[in-house]
């Protein structure tokens, strides 16, 4: 199966819906629309799950984090948590979570937290300090107490691709690498979008009855092209990938949300997060983790889990929360909590346009449902939403028993069975993450990967302990074989540049070592002189 | 325990120094911490392949442009020439089947199929040491993914060759393909190493290549001869048509073979090779190393008349970083601003400005000229020989 290109659809009649943005929310909207029988097109400017979706700590909230400050939000979280355990079980790891109290103030907060969780319907049980240490021996031995909550972890890449896959199965068309330049407005009505295919520069105008803006932080710019003002407040969150998994469970600091208060396990590594800092719009496409953020996260994280002090940092990354200013506040300073679903006909007098933003990764499905309900109302279709009960591709087995990590089954659920059809498909390409040749073939043919970085997001290749040094070359050969060799050499330089950015931010010690290891490898491939060049060119 | 010379490190420079000393009958021990870096060798040896990223034709001519701290400048032009010839002789005696000379670089093809200027290259490996035909046929072992052949074909095509790709499959290859790890370079090389498997591969290559004219050079990923060079030579010579091997990315057959060949030669000369031992402490007094200890027997003092430090860079632990600053962890040697060990003309490093008379630093750990490229093997072997020559009985 080959993925459609812009030229294949430019001549098609108008769609019912065009969804702008290929993160979890956009993918969820496309799936919901397709399941309700709407002809659907999804457009993503880069690759799927490259924005906030792919740049968070992968926590499947129980809602406990919000229970004290925002009970409605917390109730949404726990409801969606239960739904995702059914419809997306292959994307989850059911780790449980702990809220750990280290000080007397923490313990005061703990009693408020437990009561708030009870009212929001979140199962929260208090354990003693000894019990907490028995559950998680790596916790700070001076802890005062802890609460066990139903937190879990989620693979946002698997989740997004499962939604996209199901959307395509129900007739939706999804295009990556197509940037929406602006909305087309005719007589107070959005009738379509002007787009450009990034690779070729081809432009086209595509039409739809309704356009859904699911472009996250980039959606403000899209709306501006139709003269609509939606003040968005980019908030950067920095995270460190720690090379180890000291705790089985998600570990939260038991106090009001702050910096460096969460450690989320992810396979054999852990993500230490996060920070929150307003950034300018011109920074959102090129975020890097600063020295100060790294030190702050480590200092706070060590209080929870002392072993983090001596644990190597593999890399660092940052994402942007798509926060929206509250419409009721004329100064534009107050942030709108929870899901923001806007009908621009009532808000701005421009019909045919829906914005879905705010929210969290865990509420992506509910966001999609709300946006799709609005789309259906505009089109005059009364089709019920099925996404709360229909399992995603890969999660069809109700009692999904999570297979061991680092297998295609862990990433693709029941779909992994089709990845060993061809003789040789079981050959391991990436040892760290257990990516097989069959999985690579599947990621290219069925999930539309066209580069090493695309492969990484679909299979986790290069995300393990070696950070791609062992497998990048093999994967490159496969890309050259399955796609085109012309782009392969540029691709490895791009891939390593991207990895290098994350590695540099992980701190000077690891950066120097990794640079040496990468250079040694490139030397043996005969492209050492290219490597020097790109590392010098990358600030 | 007392030795003539203790060499700390197990890579190409360490083993070269060991061989040079053992050849002269010295009592010498090599203490290697882990996997030797020679495992990453891809069949080519570089003296000075690039300067300012541009390919170098004659390494000797380019040496005078190097900065004064580069090891070649410390050793001196005359010695570079002499040691380069000696290094080649050592490799040949160890059974490494190389061609090439320090007078003029040849192009050795990398695992990606890119020509890279080299001093020496294994005679069986694809290079232009003898004129290459215009037409090549890449032999693709079905299911083998460690060698990115489609990219190789593309790069060779860009370099003016007409390139065909032929698929090779035998029952042994098919069996390996059905396992998770059987198609990795070293596993497949072991599978193909048996007499029957080699014969089947031979027959298959002959059959598949039969329609092609005799002048076409067949190119096979370097999977033959994991222990020695003769197997690869025999395989090629008995094929009845021209064949060259293309290195695969590390860990490669060629790298493993080099490690084996050098270690066997060193041991045959009476050298002591200790592996999986890390030197943990070194004690100096009055500008001399008094003794060292290792993690194998922490209480035991290992003493020698001379010590050679060949521990490599950050990748092998010869250097470490402490909050962004590079340090040499064993002796806390003086480093240059690039974080490499500085030495005098005799390769003696210093501790807080004081030269250590019975210590030599060699190989990757040494300060360089950042404009010099593709000089790793040359620096490793030539500094090893320079240090060895100064160690008298």
PDB file of C-alpha atoms in Angstrom, chain A residues 243-426:
ATOM      1  CA  UNK A 243      18.909   6.091  31.706  1.00  0.00           C
ATOM      2  CA  UNK A 244      17.263   3.775  34.188  1.00  0.00           C
ATOM      3  CA  UNK A 245      13.993   2.848  35.824  1.00  0.00           C
ATOM      4  CA  UNK A 246      14.406   3.179  39.587  1.00  0.00           C
ATOM      5  CA  UNK A 247      10.640   2.983  40.195  1.00  0.00           C
ATOM      6  CA  UNK A 248       8.007   0.693  38.735  1.00  0.00           C
ATOM      7  CA  UNK A 249       5.275   3.267  39.322  1.00  0.00           C
ATOM      8  CA  UNK A 250       4.748   6.875  38.336  1.00  0.00           C
ATOM      9  CA  UNK A 251       6.080   8.966  41.223  1.00  0.00           C
ATOM     10  CA  UNK A 252       4.562  12.400  41.957  1.00  0.00           C
ATOM     11  CA  UNK A 253       5.480  14.875  44.667  1.00  0.00           C
ATOM     12  CA  UNK A 254       2.529  15.293  47.006  1.00  0.00           C
ATOM     13  CA  UNK A 255       2.117  19.048  46.828  1.00  0.00           C
ATOM     14  CA  UNK A 256       0.517  21.604  44.496  1.00  0.00           C
ATOM     15  CA  UNK A 257       1.830  21.184  40.905  1.00  0.00           C
ATOM     16  CA  UNK A 258       5.354  22.578  40.462  1.00  0.00           C
ATOM     17  CA  UNK A 259       8.682  22.033  38.757  1.00  0.00           C
ATOM     18  CA  UNK A 260      10.358  18.631  38.719  1.00  0.00           C
ATOM     19  CA  UNK A 261       7.581  16.915  40.607  1.00  0.00           C
ATOM     20  CA  UNK A 262       7.050  13.806  38.515  1.00  0.00           C
ATOM     21  CA  UNK A 263       9.020  10.753  37.390  1.00  0.00           C
ATOM     22  CA  UNK A 264       7.305   8.640  34.736  1.00  0.00           C
ATOM     23  CA  UNK A 265       8.717   5.202  33.857  1.00  0.00           C
ATOM     24  CA  UNK A 266       8.875   4.346  30.162  1.00  0.00           C
ATOM     25  CA  UNK A 267      10.129   0.865  29.357  1.00  0.00           C
ATOM     26  CA  UNK A 268      13.620   0.679  30.830  1.00  0.00           C
ATOM     27  CA  UNK A 269      14.096   4.450  31.087  1.00  0.00           C
ATOM     28  CA  UNK A 270      12.288   7.168  33.064  1.00  0.00           C
ATOM     29  CA  UNK A 271      11.164  10.673  32.173  1.00  0.00           C
ATOM     30  CA  UNK A 272      11.798  13.368  34.778  1.00  0.00           C
ATOM     31  CA  UNK A 273       9.502  16.327  34.338  1.00  0.00           C
ATOM     32  CA  UNK A 274       8.539  19.069  34.096  1.00  0.00           C
ATOM     33  CA  UNK A 275       8.936  22.802  34.103  1.00  0.00           C
ATOM     34  CA  UNK A 276       6.488  25.476  33.001  1.00  0.00           C
ATOM     35  CA  UNK A 277       7.608  28.679  31.401  1.00  0.00           C
ATOM     36  CA  UNK A 278       5.890  31.093  29.058  1.00  0.00           C
ATOM     37  CA  UNK A 279       7.775  31.346  25.782  1.00  0.00           C
ATOM     38  CA  UNK A 280       7.422  33.543  22.723  1.00  0.00           C
ATOM     39  CA  UNK A 281       5.722  32.232  19.613  1.00  0.00           C
ATOM     40  CA  UNK A 282       8.899  32.440  17.569  1.00  0.00           C
ATOM     41  CA  UNK A 283      10.466  29.875  19.907  1.00  0.00           C
ATOM     42  CA  UNK A 284       7.852  27.125  19.692  1.00  0.00           C
ATOM     43  CA  UNK A 285       9.385  25.444  16.643  1.00  0.00           C
ATOM     44  CA  UNK A 286      12.881  25.283  18.072  1.00  0.00           C
ATOM     45  CA  UNK A 287      12.826  24.510  21.762  1.00  0.00           C
ATOM     46  CA  UNK A 288      15.845  23.375  23.684  1.00  0.00           C
ATOM     47  CA  UNK A 289      16.315  22.531  27.322  1.00  0.00           C
ATOM     48  CA  UNK A 290      18.547  25.014  29.102  1.00  0.00           C
ATOM     49  CA  UNK A 291      21.259  24.283  31.629  1.00  0.00           C
ATOM     50  CA  UNK A 292      19.167  25.949  34.337  1.00  0.00           C
ATOM     51  CA  UNK A 293      16.128  23.774  33.560  1.00  0.00           C
ATOM     52  CA  UNK A 294      18.244  20.623  33.648  1.00  0.00           C
ATOM     53  CA  UNK A 295      19.702  21.534  37.036  1.00  0.00           C
ATOM     54  CA  UNK A 296      16.296  22.493  38.421  1.00  0.00           C
ATOM     55  CA  UNK A 297      14.700  19.210  37.347  1.00  0.00           C
ATOM     56  CA  UNK A 298      17.568  17.179  38.776  1.00  0.00           C
ATOM     57  CA  UNK A 299      17.576  19.047  42.077  1.00  0.00           C
ATOM     58  CA  UNK A 300      13.839  18.510  42.576  1.00  0.00           C
ATOM     59  CA  UNK A 301      13.817  14.959  41.211  1.00  0.00           C
ATOM     60  CA  UNK A 302      16.604  13.842  43.536  1.00  0.00           C
ATOM     61  CA  UNK A 303      14.473  14.728  46.520  1.00  0.00           C
ATOM     62  CA  UNK A 304      11.883  12.186  45.406  1.00  0.00           C
ATOM     63  CA  UNK A 305      14.297   9.485  44.177  1.00  0.00           C
ATOM     64  CA  UNK A 306      17.885  10.005  45.397  1.00  0.00           C
ATOM     65  CA  UNK A 307      19.270   7.517  42.830  1.00  0.00           C
ATOM     66  CA  UNK A 308      18.581  10.068  40.074  1.00  0.00           C
ATOM     67  CA  UNK A 309      21.649  12.005  41.251  1.00  0.00           C
ATOM     68  CA  UNK A 310      24.038   9.411  39.852  1.00  0.00           C
ATOM     69  CA  UNK A 311      21.904   8.221  36.941  1.00  0.00           C
ATOM     70  CA  UNK A 312      23.101   9.196  33.445  1.00  0.00           C
ATOM     71  CA  UNK A 313      20.857  11.522  31.466  1.00  0.00           C
ATOM     72  CA  UNK A 314      20.307  10.152  27.978  1.00  0.00           C
ATOM     73  CA  UNK A 315      18.769  13.202  26.439  1.00  0.00           C
ATOM     74  CA  UNK A 316      16.485  16.142  27.141  1.00  0.00           C
ATOM     75  CA  UNK A 317      13.495  17.543  25.281  1.00  0.00           C
ATOM     76  CA  UNK A 318      10.779  20.122  25.630  1.00  0.00           C
ATOM     77  CA  UNK A 319       7.201  20.528  24.484  1.00  0.00           C
ATOM     78  CA  UNK A 320       4.664  23.341  24.381  1.00  0.00           C
ATOM     79  CA  UNK A 321       1.316  23.190  26.160  1.00  0.00           C
ATOM     80  CA  UNK A 322      -1.340  24.775  23.926  1.00  0.00           C
ATOM     81  CA  UNK A 323      -2.893  26.981  26.573  1.00  0.00           C
ATOM     82  CA  UNK A 324      -5.669  29.359  25.545  1.00  0.00           C
ATOM     83  CA  UNK A 325      -6.553  32.665  27.135  1.00  0.00           C
ATOM     84  CA  UNK A 326      -9.994  32.623  28.729  1.00  0.00           C
ATOM     85  CA  UNK A 327     -12.559  34.420  26.540  1.00  0.00           C
ATOM     86  CA  UNK A 328     -14.211  35.830  29.651  1.00  0.00           C
ATOM     87  CA  UNK A 329     -11.066  37.693  30.662  1.00  0.00           C
ATOM     88  CA  UNK A 330     -10.576  40.793  28.502  1.00  0.00           C
ATOM     89  CA  UNK A 331      -6.886  41.122  29.456  1.00  0.00           C
ATOM     90  CA  UNK A 332      -6.102  37.729  27.877  1.00  0.00           C
ATOM     91  CA  UNK A 333      -3.999  36.753  30.885  1.00  0.00           C
ATOM     92  CA  UNK A 334      -6.264  34.192  32.522  1.00  0.00           C
ATOM     93  CA  UNK A 335      -5.760  30.706  31.165  1.00  0.00           C
ATOM     94  CA  UNK A 336      -8.727  28.636  30.134  1.00  0.00           C
ATOM     95  CA  UNK A 337      -8.758  25.361  32.054  1.00  0.00           C
ATOM     96  CA  UNK A 338      -9.538  22.047  30.414  1.00  0.00           C
ATOM     97  CA  UNK A 339     -10.924  21.497  26.950  1.00  0.00           C
ATOM     98  CA  UNK A 340     -11.548  24.467  24.656  1.00  0.00           C
ATOM     99  CA  UNK A 341     -14.030  23.659  21.886  1.00  0.00           C
ATOM    100  CA  UNK A 342     -15.053  26.719  19.881  1.00  0.00           C
ATOM    101  CA  UNK A 343     -17.795  27.188  17.297  1.00  0.00           C
ATOM    102  CA  UNK A 344     -16.521  30.206  15.391  1.00  0.00           C
ATOM    103  CA  UNK A 345     -20.002  30.865  13.944  1.00  0.00           C
ATOM    104  CA  UNK A 346     -21.274  31.881  17.371  1.00  0.00           C
ATOM    105  CA  UNK A 347     -17.960  33.249  18.676  1.00  0.00           C
ATOM    106  CA  UNK A 348     -16.727  35.193  15.634  1.00  0.00           C
ATOM    107  CA  UNK A 349     -19.524  35.069  13.054  1.00  0.00           C
ATOM    108  CA  UNK A 350     -17.547  32.818  10.737  1.00  0.00           C
ATOM    109  CA  UNK A 351     -19.234  29.527   9.954  1.00  0.00           C
ATOM    110  CA  UNK A 352     -17.719  26.239   8.850  1.00  0.00           C
ATOM    111  CA  UNK A 353     -14.911  26.347  11.389  1.00  0.00           C
ATOM    112  CA  UNK A 354     -14.356  24.570  14.701  1.00  0.00           C
ATOM    113  CA  UNK A 355     -11.362  24.900  17.016  1.00  0.00           C
ATOM    114  CA  UNK A 356     -10.475  22.126  19.453  1.00  0.00           C
ATOM    115  CA  UNK A 357      -7.553  22.836  21.766  1.00  0.00           C
ATOM    116  CA  UNK A 358      -6.461  23.035  25.403  1.00  0.00           C
ATOM    117  CA  UNK A 359      -7.074  19.753  27.209  1.00  0.00           C
ATOM    118  CA  UNK A 360      -4.578  16.988  27.804  1.00  0.00           C
ATOM    119  CA  UNK A 361      -3.279  13.966  25.971  1.00  0.00           C
ATOM    120  CA  UNK A 362      -5.521  11.788  28.127  1.00  0.00           C
ATOM    121  CA  UNK A 363      -8.645  13.731  27.122  1.00  0.00           C
ATOM    122  CA  UNK A 364      -7.869  13.635  23.386  1.00  0.00           C
ATOM    123  CA  UNK A 365     -10.838  11.304  22.748  1.00  0.00           C
ATOM    124  CA  UNK A 366     -13.318  13.471  24.616  1.00  0.00           C
ATOM    125  CA  UNK A 367     -11.964  16.520  22.779  1.00  0.00           C
ATOM    126  CA  UNK A 368     -12.458  14.698  19.485  1.00  0.00           C
ATOM    127  CA  UNK A 369     -15.977  13.731  20.505  1.00  0.00           C
ATOM    128  CA  UNK A 370     -16.909  17.320  21.362  1.00  0.00           C
ATOM    129  CA  UNK A 371     -15.441  18.670  18.113  1.00  0.00           C
ATOM    130  CA  UNK A 372     -17.106  15.965  16.033  1.00  0.00           C
ATOM    131  CA  UNK A 373     -20.470  16.567  17.737  1.00  0.00           C
ATOM    132  CA  UNK A 374     -20.171  20.189  16.661  1.00  0.00           C
ATOM    133  CA  UNK A 375     -19.176  19.207  13.108  1.00  0.00           C
ATOM    134  CA  UNK A 376     -22.178  16.857  12.877  1.00  0.00           C
ATOM    135  CA  UNK A 377     -24.503  19.565  14.143  1.00  0.00           C
ATOM    136  CA  UNK A 378     -23.216  21.918  11.436  1.00  0.00           C
ATOM    137  CA  UNK A 379     -23.625  19.341   8.704  1.00  0.00           C
ATOM    138  CA  UNK A 380     -27.009  18.235  10.054  1.00  0.00           C
ATOM    139  CA  UNK A 381     -25.999  14.650  10.750  1.00  0.00           C
ATOM    140  CA  UNK A 382     -27.197  12.818  13.828  1.00  0.00           C
ATOM    141  CA  UNK A 383     -24.753   9.985  14.224  1.00  0.00           C
ATOM    142  CA  UNK A 384     -23.808   8.849  17.705  1.00  0.00           C
ATOM    143  CA  UNK A 385     -20.177   8.835  18.856  1.00  0.00           C
ATOM    144  CA  UNK A 386     -18.750   5.314  19.088  1.00  0.00           C
ATOM    145  CA  UNK A 387     -15.205   6.028  20.170  1.00  0.00           C
ATOM    146  CA  UNK A 388     -15.803   5.472  23.885  1.00  0.00           C
ATOM    147  CA  UNK A 389     -16.612   1.817  23.272  1.00  0.00           C
ATOM    148  CA  UNK A 390     -14.992   0.834  19.960  1.00  0.00           C
ATOM    149  CA  UNK A 391     -11.473  -0.455  20.524  1.00  0.00           C
ATOM    150  CA  UNK A 392      -8.643   1.015  18.499  1.00  0.00           C
ATOM    151  CA  UNK A 393      -6.815  -1.231  16.012  1.00  0.00           C
ATOM    152  CA  UNK A 394      -4.399  -3.289  18.085  1.00  0.00           C
ATOM    153  CA  UNK A 395      -6.588  -3.268  21.207  1.00  0.00           C
ATOM    154  CA  UNK A 396      -9.344  -5.566  19.972  1.00  0.00           C
ATOM    155  CA  UNK A 397      -8.611  -8.205  22.616  1.00  0.00           C
ATOM    156  CA  UNK A 398     -10.526  -7.116  25.725  1.00  0.00           C
ATOM    157  CA  UNK A 399      -8.173  -8.580  28.335  1.00  0.00           C
ATOM    158  CA  UNK A 400      -4.970  -7.379  26.810  1.00  0.00           C
ATOM    159  CA  UNK A 401      -2.082  -8.739  28.791  1.00  0.00           C
ATOM    160  CA  UNK A 402       0.813  -6.416  28.209  1.00  0.00           C
ATOM    161  CA  UNK A 403       3.644  -8.353  26.600  1.00  0.00           C
ATOM    162  CA  UNK A 404       7.166  -7.731  27.739  1.00  0.00           C
ATOM    163  CA  UNK A 405       8.556  -4.341  26.748  1.00  0.00           C
ATOM    164  CA  UNK A 406      10.740  -3.902  23.674  1.00  0.00           C
ATOM    165  CA  UNK A 407       8.577  -6.003  21.379  1.00  0.00           C
ATOM    166  CA  UNK A 408       6.424  -5.022  18.402  1.00  0.00           C
ATOM    167  CA  UNK A 409       3.438  -6.358  20.398  1.00  0.00           C
ATOM    168  CA  UNK A 410       4.030  -3.708  23.056  1.00  0.00           C
ATOM    169  CA  UNK A 411       3.802  -0.960  20.438  1.00  0.00           C
ATOM    170  CA  UNK A 412       1.183  -2.285  18.033  1.00  0.00           C
ATOM    171  CA  UNK A 413      -0.885  -4.731  20.108  1.00  0.00           C
ATOM    172  CA  UNK A 414      -2.702  -7.378  18.104  1.00  0.00           C
ATOM    173  CA  UNK A 415      -1.531  -5.796  14.837  1.00  0.00           C
ATOM    174  CA  UNK A 416       1.968  -7.108  15.523  1.00  0.00           C
ATOM    175  CA  UNK A 417       0.806 -10.547  14.395  1.00  0.00           C
ATOM    176  CA  UNK A 418       0.843  -9.365  10.777  1.00  0.00           C
ATOM    177  CA  UNK A 419       4.442  -8.172  11.018  1.00  0.00           C
ATOM    178  CA  UNK A 420       6.118 -11.533  10.676  1.00  0.00           C
ATOM    179  CA  UNK A 421       4.378 -12.662   7.505  1.00  0.00           C
ATOM    180  CA  UNK A 422       7.445 -12.566   5.300  1.00  0.00           C
ATOM    181  CA  UNK A 423      10.462 -14.828   5.720  1.00  0.00           C
ATOM    182  CA  UNK A 424      13.110 -12.776   7.539  1.00  0.00           C
ATOM    183  CA  UNK A 425      10.672 -10.384   9.215  1.00  0.00           C
ATOM    184  CA  UNK A 426      11.720 -11.547  12.677  1.00  0.00           C
TER     185      UNK A 426
END
